């Protein structure tokens, strides 16, 4: 294998100059830079990343822990993370915590033992052990999609210290990146109410997740804004998965006074709800209007086409990488939470007629008024 010294001899420069060109650590004259790159190409030189990591204490790798990688939403997030990491010269190590707090703790430790420079994690509904491990080992981390309660992240949680005590003030806080959840859900509710629906149900996600609590809050805010009474029987849990949503929707249909409209809180639960409706011989939107949180590639292919809230999945992943790189560059900077706006994609499952010009391949969408904020 060619070495850096071989490249230096071929290009007629010092080894230090080769290092500056390859690592971008100092400006180099254009013709000298090109000579080095030509020598690298001719000799087939590959940098020894292991040796470099021993010198710099950096591996230029990022650990990504997200559940349900097969879910189109997280798949798009992964694409955003991967593209942004590659652009910045970082490799990616991926693990699936399966939304299990114990497994989550294990995979995060696995990634940490691989000496990743930092992590991007979509936390489970019970992240106290996760937070404790990350704080105890001072791992630069960005929480993605799901927020961790500020008290757990800043004031300590069970397991934070070796003796269960809260972490010291010098331990790091965590940056967080997510999409808006409450206001977009409220918009779906008020949209359905504006179409004349008075009994609007919500199939909510897994209890304990910030996305679930925020979408439930948005649901209730939407009812208040529309002047509708809250009926606890119309709020059911689908546990963020298809089978759970199918059971929950069947329970709603069995009510003496079933809903006339339904909001599903993620794409997997939308599939489950549609299965239940088909199994019970109900059609959308004639028997029950449907709006869903999460848009996905084939939502436009359903009949009727699904009215949805579209999250900026790829941008969420890319932004998480940029926030993590900022943290690596400035370890002492204040922690921040970044929220990105969603888009309302107006189709026909809500009961609205097809909009002019929105043919088979198109959707009418608008960005919600809420803007991404950093705090």
mmCIF file of C-alpha atoms in Angstrom:
data_model
loop_
_atom_site.group_PDB
_atom_site.id
_atom_site.type_symbol
_atom_site.label_atom_id
_atom_site.label_comp_id
_atom_site.label_asym_id
_atom_site.label_seq_id
_atom_site.Cartn_x
_atom_site.Cartn_y
_atom_site.Cartn_z
ATOM 1 C CA UNK A 1 0.000 0.000 0.000
ATOM 2 C CA UNK A 2 1.184 3.494 -0.832
ATOM 3 C CA UNK A 3 2.110 5.658 2.130
ATOM 4 C CA UNK A 4 1.927 9.385 2.718
ATOM 5 C CA UNK A 5 5.723 9.491 2.257
ATOM 6 C CA UNK A 6 5.288 7.902 -1.195
ATOM 7 C CA UNK A 7 2.768 10.607 -2.114
ATOM 8 C CA UNK A 8 5.143 13.314 -0.874
ATOM 9 C CA UNK A 9 8.046 11.965 -2.973
ATOM 10 C CA UNK A 10 5.866 11.659 -6.078
ATOM 11 C CA UNK A 11 4.513 15.199 -5.707
ATOM 12 C CA UNK A 12 7.886 16.679 -4.717
ATOM 13 C CA UNK A 13 6.609 18.100 -1.452
ATOM 14 C CA UNK A 14 6.966 17.386 2.256
ATOM 15 C CA UNK A 15 4.848 14.880 4.167
ATOM 16 C CA UNK A 16 3.470 17.807 6.180
ATOM 17 C CA UNK A 17 2.191 19.438 2.969
ATOM 18 C CA UNK A 18 0.465 16.211 1.956
ATOM 19 C CA UNK A 19 -1.171 16.110 5.381
ATOM 20 C CA UNK A 20 -2.378 19.709 5.064
ATOM 21 C CA UNK A 21 -3.892 18.992 1.634
ATOM 22 C CA UNK A 22 -5.670 15.828 2.725
ATOM 23 C CA UNK A 23 -6.911 17.171 6.058
ATOM 24 C CA UNK A 24 -7.562 20.783 5.063
ATOM 25 C CA UNK A 25 -5.566 22.012 8.042
ATOM 26 C CA UNK A 26 -3.690 24.800 6.234
ATOM 27 C CA UNK A 27 -4.019 26.649 2.910
ATOM 28 C CA UNK A 28 -1.792 25.230 0.157
ATOM 29 C CA UNK A 29 -0.929 26.833 -3.191
ATOM 30 C CA UNK A 30 -3.314 25.579 -5.938
ATOM 31 C CA UNK A 31 -0.575 24.021 -8.102
ATOM 32 C CA UNK A 32 0.939 22.268 -5.063
ATOM 33 C CA UNK A 33 -2.466 21.002 -3.970
ATOM 34 C CA UNK A 34 -3.125 19.652 -7.456
ATOM 35 C CA UNK A 35 0.265 17.903 -7.539
ATOM 36 C CA UNK A 36 -0.562 16.152 -4.272
ATOM 37 C CA UNK A 37 -4.018 15.103 -5.480
ATOM 38 C CA UNK A 38 -2.556 13.800 -8.737
ATOM 39 C CA UNK A 39 -0.012 11.751 -6.792
ATOM 40 C CA UNK A 40 -2.756 10.372 -4.539
ATOM 41 C CA UNK A 41 -4.734 9.329 -7.616
ATOM 42 C CA UNK A 42 -1.750 7.810 -9.421
ATOM 43 C CA UNK A 43 -0.526 5.825 -6.428
ATOM 44 C CA UNK A 44 -3.983 4.839 -5.209
ATOM 45 C CA UNK A 45 -3.198 6.172 -1.774
ATOM 46 C CA UNK A 46 -5.838 5.577 0.920
ATOM 47 C CA UNK A 47 -5.485 7.494 4.216
ATOM 48 C CA UNK A 48 -5.030 5.308 7.279
ATOM 49 C CA UNK A 49 -8.017 6.505 9.270
ATOM 50 C CA UNK A 50 -7.145 4.268 12.207
ATOM 51 C CA UNK A 51 -3.672 5.781 12.547
ATOM 52 C CA UNK A 52 -5.090 9.277 12.154
ATOM 53 C CA UNK A 53 -7.678 8.652 14.871
ATOM 54 C CA UNK A 54 -4.924 7.567 17.268
ATOM 55 C CA UNK A 55 -3.178 10.897 16.728
ATOM 56 C CA UNK A 56 -6.231 13.184 16.718
ATOM 57 C CA UNK A 57 -8.509 11.237 19.126
ATOM 58 C CA UNK A 58 -11.175 11.614 16.466
ATOM 59 C CA UNK A 59 -12.550 8.862 14.224
ATOM 60 C CA UNK A 60 -14.616 11.171 11.980
ATOM 61 C CA UNK A 61 -17.567 8.859 12.529
ATOM 62 C CA UNK A 62 -21.085 9.476 13.837
ATOM 63 C CA UNK A 63 -23.289 6.947 15.623
ATOM 64 C CA UNK A 64 -26.970 6.925 14.611
ATOM 65 C CA UNK A 65 -29.511 5.111 16.804
ATOM 66 C CA UNK A 66 -33.058 5.203 15.424
ATOM 67 C CA UNK A 67 -35.840 2.653 15.740
ATOM 68 C CA UNK A 68 -37.878 1.181 12.905
ATOM 69 C CA UNK A 69 -35.323 1.872 10.193
ATOM 70 C CA UNK A 70 -37.780 0.133 7.823
ATOM 71 C CA UNK A 71 -40.279 2.950 8.488
ATOM 72 C CA UNK A 72 -40.250 5.306 5.453
ATOM 73 C CA UNK A 73 -40.105 8.320 7.770
ATOM 74 C CA UNK A 74 -36.927 7.165 9.485
ATOM 75 C CA UNK A 75 -35.530 5.904 6.191
ATOM 76 C CA UNK A 76 -35.733 9.432 4.806
ATOM 77 C CA UNK A 77 -34.182 10.808 7.989
ATOM 78 C CA UNK A 78 -31.357 8.306 7.546
ATOM 79 C CA UNK A 79 -30.813 9.519 3.989
ATOM 80 C CA UNK A 80 -30.537 13.093 5.258
ATOM 81 C CA UNK A 81 -28.086 12.100 7.985
ATOM 82 C CA UNK A 82 -25.956 10.058 5.614
ATOM 83 C CA UNK A 83 -25.753 12.763 2.944
ATOM 84 C CA UNK A 84 -24.821 15.505 5.425
ATOM 85 C CA UNK A 85 -22.285 13.301 7.204
ATOM 86 C CA UNK A 86 -20.629 12.262 3.941
ATOM 87 C CA UNK A 87 -20.449 15.867 2.787
ATOM 88 C CA UNK A 88 -18.651 16.753 6.018
ATOM 89 C CA UNK A 89 -16.252 13.817 5.661
ATOM 90 C CA UNK A 90 -17.821 11.613 8.348
ATOM 91 C CA UNK A 91 -18.780 7.952 8.198
ATOM 92 C CA UNK A 92 -21.924 6.564 9.818
ATOM 93 C CA UNK A 93 -22.472 3.654 12.217
ATOM 94 C CA UNK A 94 -26.136 2.677 12.529
ATOM 95 C CA UNK A 95 -28.012 0.723 15.209
ATOM 96 C CA UNK A 96 -31.723 0.081 15.847
ATOM 97 C CA UNK A 97 -32.798 0.419 19.523
ATOM 98 C CA UNK A 98 -36.262 -1.075 18.727
ATOM 99 C CA UNK A 99 -37.873 1.518 21.027
ATOM 100 C CA UNK A 100 -36.799 -0.670 23.949
ATOM 101 C CA UNK A 101 -35.100 1.318 26.746
ATOM 102 C CA UNK A 102 -32.824 -1.591 27.749
ATOM 103 C CA UNK A 103 -31.813 -2.369 24.190
ATOM 104 C CA UNK A 104 -31.400 1.354 23.532
ATOM 105 C CA UNK A 105 -28.842 1.583 26.319
ATOM 106 C CA UNK A 106 -26.923 -1.389 24.879
ATOM 107 C CA UNK A 107 -26.736 -0.126 21.300
ATOM 108 C CA UNK A 108 -25.666 3.345 22.424
ATOM 109 C CA UNK A 109 -22.885 1.778 24.494
ATOM 110 C CA UNK A 110 -21.945 -0.331 21.446
ATOM 111 C CA UNK A 111 -21.648 2.787 19.300
ATOM 112 C CA UNK A 112 -19.710 4.613 22.002
ATOM 113 C CA UNK A 113 -17.239 1.739 22.310
ATOM 114 C CA UNK A 114 -16.616 2.074 18.573
ATOM 115 C CA UNK A 115 -15.264 5.529 19.437
ATOM 116 C CA UNK A 116 -17.710 7.559 17.370
ATOM 117 C CA UNK A 117 -17.100 11.294 17.725
ATOM 118 C CA UNK A 118 -20.745 11.945 18.563
ATOM 119 C CA UNK A 119 -24.217 10.461 18.350
ATOM 120 C CA UNK A 120 -27.627 11.201 16.906
ATOM 121 C CA UNK A 121 -30.349 9.350 18.810
ATOM 122 C CA UNK A 122 -34.136 9.084 18.503
ATOM 123 C CA UNK A 123 -34.824 8.304 22.184
ATOM 124 C CA UNK A 124 -37.359 5.819 23.514
ATOM 125 C CA UNK A 125 -40.312 6.652 25.752
ATOM 126 C CA UNK A 126 -38.191 5.904 28.853
ATOM 127 C CA UNK A 127 -34.780 7.449 28.162
ATOM 128 C CA UNK A 128 -33.453 7.907 31.705
ATOM 129 C CA UNK A 129 -30.793 5.153 31.406
ATOM 130 C CA UNK A 130 -29.815 6.490 27.987
ATOM 131 C CA UNK A 131 -29.466 10.047 29.307
ATOM 132 C CA UNK A 132 -27.525 8.808 32.300
ATOM 133 C CA UNK A 133 -25.023 6.915 30.144
ATOM 134 C CA UNK A 134 -24.504 9.795 27.713
ATOM 135 C CA UNK A 135 -23.978 12.300 30.508
ATOM 136 C CA UNK A 136 -21.733 10.034 32.520
ATOM 137 C CA UNK A 137 -19.425 9.556 29.528
ATOM 138 C CA UNK A 138 -19.841 13.126 28.201
ATOM 139 C CA UNK A 139 -20.852 11.888 24.740
ATOM 140 C CA UNK A 140 -21.712 14.745 22.336
ATOM 141 C CA UNK A 141 -25.295 13.882 21.382
ATOM 142 C CA UNK A 142 -28.203 15.289 19.406
ATOM 143 C CA UNK A 143 -31.666 13.934 20.187
ATOM 144 C CA UNK A 144 -33.617 13.595 16.962
ATOM 145 C CA UNK A 145 -37.385 13.664 16.292
ATOM 146 C CA UNK A 146 -38.331 13.000 19.923
ATOM 147 C CA UNK A 147 -37.471 15.497 22.628
ATOM 148 C CA UNK A 148 -36.179 14.509 26.035
ATOM 149 C CA UNK A 149 -37.734 16.275 29.005
ATOM 150 C CA UNK A 150 -35.472 19.156 30.001
ATOM 151 C CA UNK A 151 -35.449 17.961 33.608
ATOM 152 C CA UNK A 152 -34.138 14.556 32.548
ATOM 153 C CA UNK A 153 -31.488 16.123 30.336
ATOM 154 C CA UNK A 154 -30.390 18.918 32.644
ATOM 155 C CA UNK A 155 -31.319 18.082 36.242
ATOM 156 C CA UNK A 156 -30.335 14.430 36.170
ATOM 157 C CA UNK A 157 -32.326 11.208 36.085
ATOM 158 C CA UNK A 158 -32.039 7.787 37.708
ATOM 159 C CA UNK A 159 -28.737 6.270 36.734
ATOM 160 C CA UNK A 160 -27.038 9.571 35.846
ATOM 161 C CA UNK A 161 -24.120 8.951 38.163
ATOM 162 C CA UNK A 162 -22.383 5.765 39.225
ATOM 163 C CA UNK A 163 -24.242 5.970 42.547
ATOM 164 C CA UNK A 164 -27.511 7.193 41.059
ATOM 165 C CA UNK A 165 -26.815 10.817 41.963
ATOM 166 C CA UNK A 166 -27.450 13.659 39.568
ATOM 167 C CA UNK A 167 -24.664 14.564 37.197
ATOM 168 C CA UNK A 168 -22.435 17.499 38.071
ATOM 169 C CA UNK A 169 -23.088 20.945 36.541
ATOM 170 C CA UNK A 170 -20.093 20.454 34.234
ATOM 171 C CA UNK A 171 -21.717 17.520 32.402
ATOM 172 C CA UNK A 172 -23.137 18.437 28.997
ATOM 173 C CA UNK A 173 -26.685 19.257 28.072
ATOM 174 C CA UNK A 174 -28.062 17.920 24.815
ATOM 175 C CA UNK A 175 -29.020 19.526 21.543
ATOM 176 C CA UNK A 176 -32.332 18.449 20.025
ATOM 177 C CA UNK A 177 -33.818 18.563 16.517
ATOM 178 C CA UNK A 178 -37.453 17.853 15.731
ATOM 179 C CA UNK A 179 -40.428 18.949 13.642
ATOM 180 C CA UNK A 180 -43.432 20.868 14.884
ATOM 181 C CA UNK A 181 -46.144 18.492 16.108
ATOM 182 C CA UNK A 182 -48.879 20.260 18.071
ATOM 183 C CA UNK A 183 -49.867 23.013 15.636
ATOM 184 C CA UNK A 184 -49.961 20.720 12.552
ATOM 185 C CA UNK A 185 -52.202 18.244 14.397
ATOM 186 C CA UNK A 186 -54.505 21.071 15.466
ATOM 187 C CA UNK A 187 -54.681 22.122 11.816
ATOM 188 C CA UNK A 188 -55.912 18.674 10.767
ATOM 189 C CA UNK A 189 -58.621 18.801 13.431
ATOM 190 C CA UNK A 190 -59.829 22.286 12.512
ATOM 191 C CA UNK A 191 -59.781 21.346 8.832
ATOM 192 C CA UNK A 192 -62.081 18.381 9.499
ATOM 193 C CA UNK A 193 -64.278 20.491 11.772
ATOM 194 C CA UNK A 194 -64.569 23.047 8.989
ATOM 195 C CA UNK A 195 -65.980 20.302 6.789
ATOM 196 C CA UNK A 196 -68.811 19.789 9.282
ATOM 197 C CA UNK A 197 -67.429 16.983 11.466
ATOM 198 C CA UNK A 198 -68.278 17.116 15.176
ATOM 199 C CA UNK A 199 -66.966 13.716 16.286
ATOM 200 C CA UNK A 200 -63.288 13.670 15.353
ATOM 201 C CA UNK A 201 -61.090 10.897 16.760
ATOM 202 C CA UNK A 202 -57.331 10.615 17.158
ATOM 203 C CA UNK A 203 -55.290 7.416 16.990
ATOM 204 C CA UNK A 204 -52.299 8.521 19.070
ATOM 205 C CA UNK A 205 -48.789 7.100 19.268
ATOM 206 C CA UNK A 206 -46.757 5.331 21.916
ATOM 207 C CA UNK A 207 -47.312 6.870 25.379
ATOM 208 C CA UNK A 208 -44.247 8.616 26.753
ATOM 209 C CA UNK A 209 -42.890 9.901 23.452
ATOM 210 C CA UNK A 210 -42.775 13.673 23.077
ATOM 211 C CA UNK A 211 -44.266 13.359 19.601
ATOM 212 C CA UNK A 212 -47.260 11.544 21.092
ATOM 213 C CA UNK A 213 -47.880 14.060 23.865
ATOM 214 C CA UNK A 214 -47.495 17.007 21.508
ATOM 215 C CA UNK A 215 -49.896 15.565 18.921
ATOM 216 C CA UNK A 216 -52.430 14.789 21.647
ATOM 217 C CA UNK A 217 -52.090 18.396 22.836
ATOM 218 C CA UNK A 218 -52.559 19.594 19.267
ATOM 219 C CA UNK A 219 -55.658 17.435 18.911
ATOM 220 C CA UNK A 220 -57.219 18.957 22.008
ATOM 221 C CA UNK A 221 -56.194 22.468 20.943
ATOM 222 C CA UNK A 222 -57.847 21.864 17.582
ATOM 223 C CA UNK A 223 -61.083 20.789 19.269
ATOM 224 C CA UNK A 224 -61.075 23.931 21.416
ATOM 225 C CA UNK A 225 -60.381 26.148 18.409
ATOM 226 C CA UNK A 226 -63.291 24.520 16.553
ATOM 227 C CA UNK A 227 -65.632 24.836 19.531
ATOM 228 C CA UNK A 228 -65.983 21.054 19.892
ATOM 229 C CA UNK A 229 -66.267 19.128 23.151
ATOM 230 C CA UNK A 230 -63.532 16.691 24.110
ATOM 231 C CA UNK A 231 -64.719 13.075 24.378
ATOM 232 C CA UNK A 232 -62.118 10.804 25.964
ATOM 233 C CA UNK A 233 -63.552 7.800 24.082
ATOM 234 C CA UNK A 234 -62.396 9.357 20.808
ATOM 235 C CA UNK A 235 -58.754 9.488 21.917
ATOM 236 C CA UNK A 236 -57.215 6.020 21.527
ATOM 237 C CA UNK A 237 -53.663 4.702 21.442
ATOM 238 C CA UNK A 238 -52.242 2.857 18.459
ATOM 239 C CA UNK A 239 -48.787 2.572 20.118
ATOM 240 C CA UNK A 240 -47.161 4.047 16.991
ATOM 241 C CA UNK A 241 -47.521 0.787 15.042
ATOM 242 C CA UNK A 242 -49.875 -0.649 12.449
ATOM 243 C CA UNK A 243 -51.386 -3.528 14.433
ATOM 244 C CA UNK A 244 -52.106 -1.296 17.420
ATOM 245 C CA UNK A 245 -53.806 1.277 15.210
ATOM 246 C CA UNK A 246 -55.909 -1.432 13.563
ATOM 247 C CA UNK A 247 -57.224 -2.547 16.964
ATOM 248 C CA UNK A 248 -57.752 1.029 18.140
ATOM 249 C CA UNK A 249 -59.699 1.952 15.005
ATOM 250 C CA UNK A 250 -61.890 -1.131 15.387
ATOM 251 C CA UNK A 251 -62.664 0.006 18.945
ATOM 252 C CA UNK A 252 -63.688 3.430 17.650
ATOM 253 C CA UNK A 253 -65.990 1.888 15.058
ATOM 254 C CA UNK A 254 -67.664 -0.204 17.773
ATOM 255 C CA UNK A 255 -68.719 2.861 19.788
ATOM 256 C CA UNK A 256 -72.476 3.529 20.016
ATOM 257 C CA UNK A 257 -71.792 6.922 18.432
ATOM 258 C CA UNK A 258 -68.638 6.354 16.341
ATOM 259 C CA UNK A 259 -66.546 9.187 14.924
ATOM 260 C CA UNK A 260 -67.204 10.594 11.478
ATOM 261 C CA UNK A 261 -63.589 11.703 11.040
ATOM 262 C CA UNK A 262 -60.233 10.304 12.073
ATOM 263 C CA UNK A 263 -56.716 11.662 12.532
ATOM 264 C CA UNK A 264 -53.857 9.160 12.643
ATOM 265 C CA UNK A 265 -50.643 10.280 14.339
ATOM 266 C CA UNK A 266 -48.048 8.575 12.121
ATOM 267 C CA UNK A 267 -47.773 6.714 8.812
ATOM 268 C CA UNK A 268 -47.657 3.192 10.285
ATOM 269 C CA UNK A 269 -50.887 3.845 12.166
ATOM 270 C CA UNK A 270 -52.498 5.208 9.015
ATOM 271 C CA UNK A 271 -51.958 1.806 7.379
ATOM 272 C CA UNK A 272 -53.468 0.046 10.398
ATOM 273 C CA UNK A 273 -56.479 2.338 10.432
ATOM 274 C CA UNK A 274 -57.106 1.737 6.721
ATOM 275 C CA UNK A 275 -56.948 -2.029 7.295
ATOM 276 C CA UNK A 276 -59.562 -1.780 10.056
ATOM 277 C CA UNK A 277 -61.835 0.373 7.934
ATOM 278 C CA UNK A 278 -61.636 -2.064 5.036
ATOM 279 C CA UNK A 279 -62.240 -5.042 7.333
ATOM 280 C CA UNK A 280 -65.370 -3.360 8.697
ATOM 281 C CA UNK A 281 -66.657 -2.359 5.286
ATOM 282 C CA UNK A 282 -66.192 1.397 5.788
ATOM 283 C CA UNK A 283 -65.072 3.636 2.959
ATOM 284 C CA UNK A 284 -63.001 6.823 3.060
ATOM 285 C CA UNK A 285 -64.187 9.568 2.979
ATOM 286 C CA UNK A 286 -67.864 8.575 2.482
ATOM 287 C CA UNK A 287 -68.216 6.739 5.801
ATOM 288 C CA UNK A 288 -65.296 8.308 7.626
ATOM 289 C CA UNK A 289 -63.017 11.190 6.675
ATOM 290 C CA UNK A 290 -59.304 10.605 7.249
ATOM 291 C CA UNK A 291 -56.311 12.884 7.781
ATOM 292 C CA UNK A 292 -52.882 11.635 8.782
ATOM 293 C CA UNK A 293 -49.668 12.874 10.317
ATOM 294 C CA UNK A 294 -46.740 11.857 8.080
ATOM 295 C CA UNK A 295 -46.784 11.881 4.335
ATOM 296 C CA UNK A 296 -45.103 9.053 2.449
ATOM 297 C CA UNK A 297 -44.265 8.230 -1.145
ATOM 298 C CA UNK A 298 -47.382 6.215 -1.929
ATOM 299 C CA UNK A 299 -49.910 8.406 -0.058
ATOM 300 C CA UNK A 300 -50.725 9.973 -3.409
ATOM 301 C CA UNK A 301 -51.524 6.539 -4.873
ATOM 302 C CA UNK A 302 -54.312 5.593 -2.449
ATOM 303 C CA UNK A 303 -57.900 6.053 -3.491
ATOM 304 C CA UNK A 304 -58.844 8.486 -2.133
ATOM 305 C CA UNK A 305 -55.517 10.286 -1.972
ATOM 306 C CA UNK A 306 -54.413 10.906 1.609
ATOM 307 C CA UNK A 307 -54.563 14.373 3.140
ATOM 308 C CA UNK A 308 -51.501 14.562 5.358
ATOM 309 C CA UNK A 309 -48.977 16.544 7.350
ATOM 310 C CA UNK A 310 -45.577 16.156 5.688
ATOM 311 C CA UNK A 311 -42.531 16.352 7.935
ATOM 312 C CA UNK A 312 -39.215 17.594 6.487
ATOM 313 C CA UNK A 313 -37.620 14.193 7.094
ATOM 314 C CA UNK A 314 -34.380 14.571 5.151
ATOM 315 C CA UNK A 315 -33.810 18.090 6.412
ATOM 316 C CA UNK A 316 -34.315 16.858 9.997
ATOM 317 C CA UNK A 317 -31.530 14.325 9.480
ATOM 318 C CA UNK A 318 -29.228 16.827 7.788
ATOM 319 C CA UNK A 319 -29.874 19.475 10.436
ATOM 320 C CA UNK A 320 -29.104 16.999 13.219
ATOM 321 C CA UNK A 321 -25.688 16.370 11.647
ATOM 322 C CA UNK A 322 -24.960 20.090 11.363
ATOM 323 C CA UNK A 323 -26.000 20.677 14.976
ATOM 324 C CA UNK A 324 -23.761 17.801 16.107
ATOM 325 C CA UNK A 325 -20.802 19.172 14.140
ATOM 326 C CA UNK A 326 -21.365 22.557 15.773
ATOM 327 C CA UNK A 327 -21.260 20.819 19.142
ATOM 328 C CA UNK A 328 -18.017 19.026 18.271
ATOM 329 C CA UNK A 329 -16.465 22.320 17.167
ATOM 330 C CA UNK A 330 -17.675 24.188 20.270
ATOM 331 C CA UNK A 331 -18.210 21.728 23.140
ATOM 332 C CA UNK A 332 -19.153 24.475 25.605
ATOM 333 C CA UNK A 333 -21.775 26.216 23.495
ATOM 334 C CA UNK A 334 -25.299 26.452 25.028
ATOM 335 C CA UNK A 335 -27.609 23.552 24.214
ATOM 336 C CA UNK A 336 -30.304 24.323 21.671
ATOM 337 C CA UNK A 337 -33.561 22.867 20.411
ATOM 338 C CA UNK A 338 -34.258 23.293 16.704
ATOM 339 C CA UNK A 339 -37.798 22.864 15.397
ATOM 340 C CA UNK A 340 -38.607 22.685 11.699
ATOM 341 C CA UNK A 341 -41.996 23.499 10.139
ATOM 342 C CA UNK A 342 -44.206 20.898 8.473
ATOM 343 C CA UNK A 343 -46.372 21.167 5.367
ATOM 344 C CA UNK A 344 -50.100 20.539 4.986
ATOM 345 C CA UNK A 345 -50.617 18.321 1.929
ATOM 346 C CA UNK A 346 -54.243 18.726 0.869
ATOM 347 C CA UNK A 347 -55.701 15.774 -1.023
ATOM 348 C CA UNK A 348 -59.093 14.049 -0.919
ATOM 349 C CA UNK A 349 -59.306 11.553 1.983
ATOM 350 C CA UNK A 350 -60.641 14.380 4.155
ATOM 351 C CA UNK A 351 -63.704 14.631 1.914
ATOM 352 C CA UNK A 352 -62.634 17.632 -0.110
ATOM 353 C CA UNK A 353 -63.027 17.457 -3.889
ATOM 354 C CA UNK A 354 -59.986 17.099 -6.114
ATOM 355 C CA UNK A 355 -58.384 20.506 -6.519
ATOM 356 C CA UNK A 356 -57.947 21.842 -10.057
ATOM 357 C CA UNK A 357 -54.518 21.021 -11.439
ATOM 358 C CA UNK A 358 -53.721 18.429 -8.737
ATOM 359 C CA UNK A 359 -53.659 15.432 -11.041
ATOM 360 C CA UNK A 360 -52.401 11.975 -10.273
ATOM 361 C CA UNK A 361 -48.799 12.923 -9.581
ATOM 362 C CA UNK A 362 -49.302 16.246 -7.811
ATOM 363 C CA UNK A 363 -50.345 17.520 -4.421
ATOM 364 C CA UNK A 364 -51.483 20.876 -3.170
ATOM 365 C CA UNK A 365 -49.292 21.690 -0.209
ATOM 366 C CA UNK A 366 -48.493 24.688 1.913
ATOM 367 C CA UNK A 367 -45.952 25.247 4.636
ATOM 368 C CA UNK A 368 -47.533 25.868 8.011
ATOM 369 C CA UNK A 369 -47.101 29.280 9.517
ATOM 370 C CA UNK A 370 -44.898 27.991 12.347
ATOM 371 C CA UNK A 371 -41.216 28.425 11.615
ATOM 372 C CA UNK A 372 -38.193 26.498 12.817
ATOM 373 C CA UNK A 373 -36.827 27.979 16.013
ATOM 374 C CA UNK A 374 -33.638 27.582 17.938
ATOM 375 C CA UNK A 375 -33.584 28.008 21.680
#
